[in-house]
CSV table of C-alpha atoms in Angstrom, one decimal:
chain,number,residue,atom,x,y,z
A,1,MET,CA,86.6,116.1,-17.9
A,2,ALA,CA,83.7,117.6,-16.0
A,3,SER,CA,81.2,115.0,-17.3
A,4,THR,CA,83.5,112.2,-16.2
A,5,ASP,CA,83.7,113.6,-12.7
A,6,SER,CA,79.9,114.0,-12.6
A,7,GLY,CA,79.4,110.5,-13.8
A,8,SER,CA,81.8,109.0,-11.2
A,9,ALA,CA,80.0,111.0,-8.5
A,10,ILE,CA,76.6,109.8,-9.5
A,11,ALA,CA,77.5,106.2,-10.1
A,12,PRO,CA,77.7,105.2,-6.4
A,13,THR,CA,74.3,106.8,-5.8
A,14,HIS,CA,72.8,104.8,-8.7
A,15,ARG,CA,74.3,101.6,-7.2
A,16,TRP,CA,72.6,102.2,-3.9
A,17,LEU,CA,69.3,103.1,-5.6
A,18,ARG,CA,69.4,99.8,-7.5
A,19,LEU,CA,69.6,98.0,-4.1
A,20,LEU,CA,66.6,99.8,-2.6
A,21,TRP,CA,64.3,97.0,-3.8
A,22,ILE,CA,65.9,94.7,-1.3
A,23,VAL,CA,64.2,96.5,1.7
A,24,PRO,CA,60.5,96.0,0.5
A,25,ALA,CA,61.4,92.6,-0.8
A,26,ALA,CA,62.8,91.6,2.6
A,27,LEU,CA,59.7,92.9,4.4
A,28,VAL,CA,57.4,91.0,2.1
A,29,LEU,CA,59.4,87.8,2.6
A,30,PHE,CA,59.5,88.3,6.4
A,31,ALA,CA,55.7,88.8,6.5
A,32,GLY,CA,55.2,85.8,4.3
A,33,VAL,CA,57.3,83.6,6.5
A,34,VAL,CA,55.5,84.8,9.7
A,35,LEU,CA,52.0,84.2,8.1
A,36,ALA,CA,53.0,80.8,6.8
A,37,ALA,CA,54.5,79.8,10.2
A,38,ARG,CA,51.3,80.9,12.0
A,39,GLY,CA,49.2,79.0,9.5
A,40,ILE,CA,51.2,75.8,10.0
A,41,ARG,CA,51.0,76.2,13.8
A,42,SER,CA,47.2,76.2,13.6
A,43,LEU,CA,47.1,72.7,12.2
A,44,PRO,CA,46.1,70.1,14.9
A,45,GLU,CA,49.0,67.8,13.9
A,46,VAL,CA,51.5,70.5,14.3
A,47,GLN,CA,50.1,71.6,17.7
A,48,SER,CA,50.5,68.0,18.8
A,49,PHE,CA,54.0,68.0,17.5
A,50,LEU,CA,54.8,71.2,19.5
A,51,ALA,CA,53.3,69.7,22.6
A,52,VAL,CA,55.6,66.6,22.3
A,53,TYR,CA,58.7,68.6,21.3
A,54,PRO,CA,58.5,72.0,23.0
A,55,GLY,CA,61.9,73.2,21.7
A,56,THR,CA,64.2,72.2,24.5
A,57,THR,CA,66.1,69.1,25.5
A,58,THR,CA,67.3,68.0,28.9
A,59,LEU,CA,70.9,68.6,29.8
A,60,PRO,CA,73.0,65.9,31.5
A,61,ASP,CA,73.0,66.1,35.3
A,62,SER,CA,76.7,67.1,35.3
A,63,ALA,CA,76.1,70.2,33.1
A,64,PRO,CA,76.9,73.5,34.9
A,65,VAL,CA,74.2,76.1,35.6
A,66,GLY,CA,74.7,79.7,34.7
A,67,ILE,CA,77.3,81.6,32.7
A,68,PRO,CA,80.7,82.2,34.3
A,69,ALA,CA,82.5,85.5,34.1
A,70,TRP,CA,85.3,84.1,31.9
A,71,LEU,CA,82.7,83.1,29.3
A,72,ALA,CA,81.1,86.6,29.3
A,73,TRP,CA,84.5,88.1,28.7
A,74,GLN,CA,85.4,85.6,26.0
A,75,HIS,CA,82.1,86.3,24.3
A,76,GLY,CA,82.8,90.1,24.2
A,77,LEU,CA,86.3,89.7,23.0
A,78,ASN,CA,85.3,87.2,20.3
A,79,ALA,CA,82.6,89.5,19.0
A,80,PHE,CA,85.1,92.4,19.0
A,81,PHE,CA,87.7,90.5,17.1
A,82,LEU,CA,85.3,88.8,14.7
A,83,PHE,CA,83.8,92.2,13.8
A,84,PHE,CA,87.1,93.5,12.5
A,85,ILE,CA,88.1,90.2,10.9
A,86,ILE,CA,84.9,90.4,8.8
A,87,ARG,CA,85.6,94.1,8.1
A,88,THR,CA,89.2,93.6,7.0
A,89,GLY,CA,88.3,90.5,5.0
A,90,TRP,CA,85.7,92.4,3.1
A,91,GLN,CA,88.2,95.2,2.5
A,92,ILE,CA,90.6,92.6,1.0
A,93,ARG,CA,88.0,91.4,-1.4
A,94,ARG,CA,87.0,94.9,-2.4
A,95,THR,CA,90.4,96.5,-2.9
A,96,GLY,CA,91.9,93.8,-5.1
A,97,ARG,CA,95.6,94.4,-5.7
A,98,PRO,CA,97.1,96.2,-2.7
A,99,THR,CA,99.0,99.5,-3.0
A,100,SER,CA,101.0,99.1,0.3
A,101,PHE,CA,103.0,96.2,1.5
A,102,TRP,CA,104.5,94.9,4.8
A,103,LYS,CA,107.5,92.7,5.2
A,104,ARG,CA,108.4,91.3,8.6
A,105,THR,CA,111.7,92.3,10.1
A,106,ASN,CA,113.7,89.1,10.2
A,107,THR,CA,115.6,89.7,13.4
A,108,GLY,CA,115.4,88.9,17.1
A,109,LEU,CA,113.1,86.1,18.4
A,110,LEU,CA,111.1,86.0,15.1
A,111,ARG,CA,114.1,85.3,12.9
A,112,THR,CA,113.6,82.5,10.5
A,113,LYS,CA,115.7,80.6,7.9
A,114,ARG,CA,113.3,81.4,5.1
A,115,PRO,CA,113.2,85.1,4.1
A,116,PRO,CA,110.0,86.8,5.1
A,117,THR,CA,107.2,87.1,2.6
A,118,ARG,CA,105.9,90.5,1.5
A,119,ILE,CA,102.2,90.8,2.0
A,120,GLY,CA,99.6,93.5,1.4
A,121,LEU,CA,99.1,95.9,4.3
A,122,ASN,CA,95.4,95.1,4.4
A,123,VAL,CA,96.3,91.4,4.6
A,124,TRP,CA,98.7,92.1,7.5
A,125,LEU,CA,95.9,93.8,9.4
A,126,HIS,CA,93.5,91.0,8.7
A,127,LEU,CA,96.0,88.4,9.9
A,128,GLY,CA,96.6,90.5,13.0
A,129,TRP,CA,93.0,90.4,14.0
A,130,ASP,CA,93.0,86.7,13.1
A,131,THR,CA,95.9,86.1,15.5
A,132,LEU,CA,94.1,87.8,18.4
A,133,TRP,CA,90.9,85.8,17.6
A,134,VAL,CA,92.7,82.5,17.5
A,135,LEU,CA,94.6,83.2,20.8
A,136,ASN,CA,91.3,84.1,22.4
A,137,GLY,CA,89.7,81.0,20.9
A,138,VAL,CA,92.4,78.6,22.2
A,139,LEU,CA,91.8,79.9,25.7
A,140,PHE,CA,88.1,79.6,25.1
A,141,TYR,CA,88.3,75.9,24.2
A,142,VAL,CA,90.6,75.1,27.1
A,143,LEU,CA,88.2,76.7,29.6
A,144,LEU,CA,85.1,75.3,27.8
A,145,PHE,CA,86.2,71.7,28.4
A,146,ALA,CA,87.9,72.4,31.8
A,147,THR,CA,84.7,73.8,33.3
A,148,GLY,CA,82.2,71.5,31.6
A,149,GLN,CA,80.5,74.3,29.7
A,150,TRP,CA,80.8,72.2,26.6
A,151,LEU,CA,77.9,70.2,27.8
A,152,ARG,CA,75.6,73.1,27.1
A,153,LEU,CA,76.8,73.4,23.5
A,154,VAL,CA,77.2,69.8,22.3
A,155,PRO,CA,74.0,67.9,21.3
A,156,VAL,CA,73.8,64.7,23.3
A,157,THR,CA,70.5,63.3,22.1
A,158,TRP,CA,68.7,62.9,18.8
A,159,SER,CA,65.6,64.5,20.2
A,160,ILE,CA,67.3,67.8,19.7
A,161,VAL,CA,66.5,67.6,15.9
A,162,PRO,CA,62.7,67.7,16.2
A,163,ASN,CA,63.0,70.1,19.1
A,164,ALA,CA,65.1,72.4,16.9
A,165,ALA,CA,62.4,72.2,14.2
A,166,SER,CA,59.8,73.1,16.8
A,167,ALA,CA,61.9,76.1,18.1
A,168,ALA,CA,62.4,77.3,14.5
A,169,LEU,CA,58.7,77.2,13.8
A,170,GLN,CA,58.0,79.1,17.0
A,171,TYR,CA,60.6,81.8,16.1
A,172,ALA,CA,59.2,82.1,12.6
A,173,SER,CA,55.7,82.7,13.9
A,174,LEU,CA,57.1,85.4,16.3
A,175,ASP,CA,55.8,83.3,19.3
A,176,TRP,CA,59.1,82.8,21.0
A,177,PRO,CA,59.9,79.4,22.5
A,178,MET,CA,59.9,79.2,26.3
A,179,GLU,CA,63.5,79.2,27.4
A,180,ASN,CA,65.9,80.3,30.1
A,181,GLY,CA,69.4,80.7,28.6
A,182,TRP,CA,70.9,80.9,32.0
A,183,ILE,CA,70.1,77.3,32.6
A,184,ASN,CA,69.7,75.7,29.2
A,185,TYR,CA,69.6,76.9,25.6
A,186,ASN,CA,66.7,75.9,23.4
A,187,ALA,CA,67.5,73.2,20.8
A,188,LEU,CA,67.9,75.5,17.9
A,189,GLN,CA,70.3,77.7,19.9
A,190,THR,CA,72.3,74.6,20.9
A,191,ILE,CA,72.7,73.4,17.3
A,192,SER,CA,73.6,77.0,16.1
A,193,TYR,CA,76.2,77.5,18.8
A,194,PHE,CA,77.6,74.0,18.1
A,195,LEU,CA,78.0,74.9,14.5
A,196,VAL,CA,79.7,78.2,15.3
A,197,VAL,CA,82.1,76.8,17.9
A,198,PHE,CA,83.0,73.4,16.5
A,199,VAL,CA,82.5,73.7,12.7
A,200,ALA,CA,82.6,77.3,11.4
A,201,ALA,CA,85.4,78.6,13.6
A,202,PRO,CA,87.8,75.6,12.9
A,203,LEU,CA,86.9,75.8,9.2
A,204,ALA,CA,87.7,79.5,9.2
A,205,LEU,CA,91.0,78.8,10.7
A,206,LEU,CA,91.9,76.0,8.4
A,207,THR,CA,90.9,77.8,5.2
A,208,GLY,CA,92.7,81.0,6.5
A,209,LEU,CA,95.9,79.0,7.0
A,210,ARG,CA,95.6,77.7,3.5
A,211,LEU,CA,95.3,81.2,2.1
A,212,SER,CA,98.1,82.6,4.3
A,213,PRO,CA,101.7,83.1,3.1
A,214,SER,CA,102.8,80.7,5.7
A,215,TRP,CA,101.3,77.7,3.8
A,216,THR,CA,104.2,76.2,1.9
A,217,SER,CA,103.4,72.5,1.6
A,218,ARG,CA,103.1,71.5,-2.0
A,219,ARG,CA,101.6,68.1,-1.2
A,220,MET,CA,98.9,69.6,1.0
A,221,SER,CA,98.3,72.3,-1.6
A,222,ALA,CA,97.4,69.6,-4.2
A,223,LEU,CA,95.0,68.0,-1.7
A,224,PHE,CA,93.5,71.3,-0.7
A,225,PRO,CA,93.4,73.7,-3.7
A,226,ILE,CA,93.5,77.4,-2.9
A,227,ARG,CA,90.4,77.9,-5.0
A,228,VAL,CA,88.4,75.6,-2.8
A,229,ALA,CA,89.9,77.2,0.4
A,230,ARG,CA,89.0,80.7,-0.8
A,231,ALA,CA,85.4,79.7,-1.6
A,232,LEU,CA,85.0,78.0,1.8
A,233,HIS,CA,86.6,81.0,3.5
A,234,VAL,CA,84.1,83.4,2.0
A,235,ALA,CA,81.2,81.0,2.7
A,236,VAL,CA,82.2,80.8,6.4
A,237,MET,CA,82.4,84.6,6.5
A,238,LEU,CA,78.9,84.9,5.1
A,239,PHE,CA,77.7,82.3,7.6
A,240,PHE,CA,79.2,84.4,10.4
A,241,VAL,CA,77.5,87.5,9.1
A,242,ALA,CA,74.1,85.7,8.9
A,243,PHE,CA,74.5,84.2,12.3
A,244,ILE,CA,75.5,87.5,13.9
A,245,SER,CA,72.6,89.3,12.3
A,246,VAL,CA,70.0,86.8,13.5
A,247,HIS,CA,71.7,86.5,16.9
A,248,VAL,CA,71.7,90.3,17.5
A,249,PHE,CA,68.1,90.6,16.3
A,250,LEU,CA,66.9,87.8,18.7
A,251,VAL,CA,69.0,89.2,21.6
A,252,PHE,CA,67.1,92.5,21.4
A,253,THR,CA,63.7,91.1,20.7
A,254,THR,CA,63.5,88.3,23.3
A,255,GLY,CA,64.4,90.2,26.4
A,256,ALA,CA,67.3,92.5,25.7
A,257,LEU,CA,68.3,93.4,29.3
A,258,ARG,CA,68.3,89.8,30.6
A,259,ASN,CA,70.1,88.5,27.5
A,260,LEU,CA,72.7,91.2,27.7
A,261,ASN,CA,73.2,90.4,31.4
A,262,HIS,CA,73.8,86.8,30.5
A,263,MET,CA,76.2,87.6,27.7
A,264,TYR,CA,78.2,90.5,29.1
A,265,ALA,CA,77.7,90.6,32.9
A,266,ALA,CA,77.4,86.9,33.7
A,267,GLN,CA,74.3,87.7,35.7
A,268,ASP,CA,70.7,86.5,35.6
A,269,GLY,CA,68.4,89.4,36.0
A,270,GLU,CA,66.7,92.4,34.4
A,271,GLY,CA,69.2,95.0,35.5
A,272,TRP,CA,71.2,97.4,33.3
A,273,HIS,CA,74.7,96.1,34.2
A,274,GLY,CA,75.0,94.0,31.1
A,275,PHE,CA,73.6,96.8,28.9
A,276,ALA,CA,76.2,99.2,30.3
A,277,ILE,CA,79.0,96.8,29.5
A,278,PHE,CA,77.6,96.2,26.0
A,279,ALA,CA,77.4,99.9,25.4
A,280,GLY,CA,81.0,100.4,26.6
A,281,ALA,CA,82.1,97.6,24.2
A,282,LEU,CA,80.2,99.3,21.4
A,283,VAL,CA,81.9,102.6,22.1
A,284,VAL,CA,85.3,100.9,22.1
A,285,THR,CA,84.5,99.2,18.8
A,286,ILE,CA,83.5,102.5,17.2
A,287,VAL,CA,86.6,104.2,18.4
A,288,VAL,CA,88.9,101.5,17.0
A,289,TRP,CA,87.0,101.6,13.8
A,290,ALA,CA,87.5,105.3,13.5
A,291,ALA,CA,91.2,105.0,14.5
A,292,ALA,CA,92.0,102.3,12.0
A,293,ARG,CA,93.0,104.8,9.3
A,294,PRO,CA,95.7,104.0,6.8
A,295,ARG,CA,98.2,106.3,8.5
A,296,VAL,CA,97.6,104.6,11.9
A,297,VAL,CA,97.8,101.1,10.4
A,298,ARG,CA,101.0,101.9,8.7
A,299,ALA,CA,102.6,103.3,11.9
A,300,ILE,CA,101.6,100.2,13.8
A,301,ALA,CA,102.8,97.8,11.1
A,302,ALA,CA,106.1,99.6,10.8
A,303,LEU,CA,106.9,98.5,14.4
A,304,THR,CA,107.4,94.9,13.2
A,305,GLY,CA,108.3,95.3,9.6
A,306,THR,CA,109.1,97.4,6.6
A,307,ILE,CA,106.4,99.3,4.7
A,308,THR,CA,106.7,99.8,1.0
A,309,ASP,CA,104.3,101.2,-1.6
A,310,ARG,CA,103.7,100.0,-5.1
A,311,PRO,CA,105.0,102.5,-7.6
A,312,ALA,CA,102.3,104.6,-9.2
A,313,PRO,CA,101.7,103.9,-12.9
A,314,PRO,CA,103.3,106.4,-15.3
A,315,PRO,CA,101.1,109.1,-16.6
A,316,GLN,CA,99.5,108.5,-19.9
A,317,PRO,CA,100.7,110.7,-22.8
A,318,ALA,CA,98.3,113.3,-24.0
A,319,PRO,CA,96.5,112.4,-27.2
């Protein structure tokens, strides 16, 4: 019995040790990309290309200038919700079969003809964060088109493609492209934000609906198999993780104070206001992370439904 406990205690350490090779491999890959990009930039033809396509495109005359306060708040809330969506989604994949379940109370305004479906408690938590994210997203889309801010996110000319390639090469060589995000994003940013807002987010919602217990259409299920939906849902999650990682890295390496002012304070400047709001949001995120313990989650879920536990397996007879 002692040897089993020792083995189980050492196993996680061994798993982490086996992953340590990723760090030096990533550093070598990063250095290789930078050196290759700088070598490519030294070519006369590439220098001419960068002169013609500096990495930015011209916005329409009707495009708004600056970032309004509502967009800064939307950005902060979206980041907060998305963080916990990714966390709970990963927990669902890791835990496998749930041990605790939630079943909606079928009374009051939420009463339905169909009996409620029992779902895992971790799925309930994931769907809860999803709901908040979707509500925030609906408001975001309404304000985005009502205020004309969509003009800053939607490519309107094919020249954005070579300009995006130019910006990518400049980023890869660690010689950041000239930009002023308060007025206009560079071409690579525009394409990235367009993909996030108009492709990845709707796809996450669509695949999430297909995986949710509320999906009951047999005809649509045949057209959109759950296996395909699950694969796309995971792919979108990985895309968001990659985007957030690169996004955060660039925010802090291309003028952190000014970028944080744009994103969190809706101001253009080098002050500390945006950083203070970001730090406060980070503290709130950490507090919520620490508070989201199983006992707390069960108590909150019990306000709207019944919590049950899967019976423990019977003890194995002694040999």
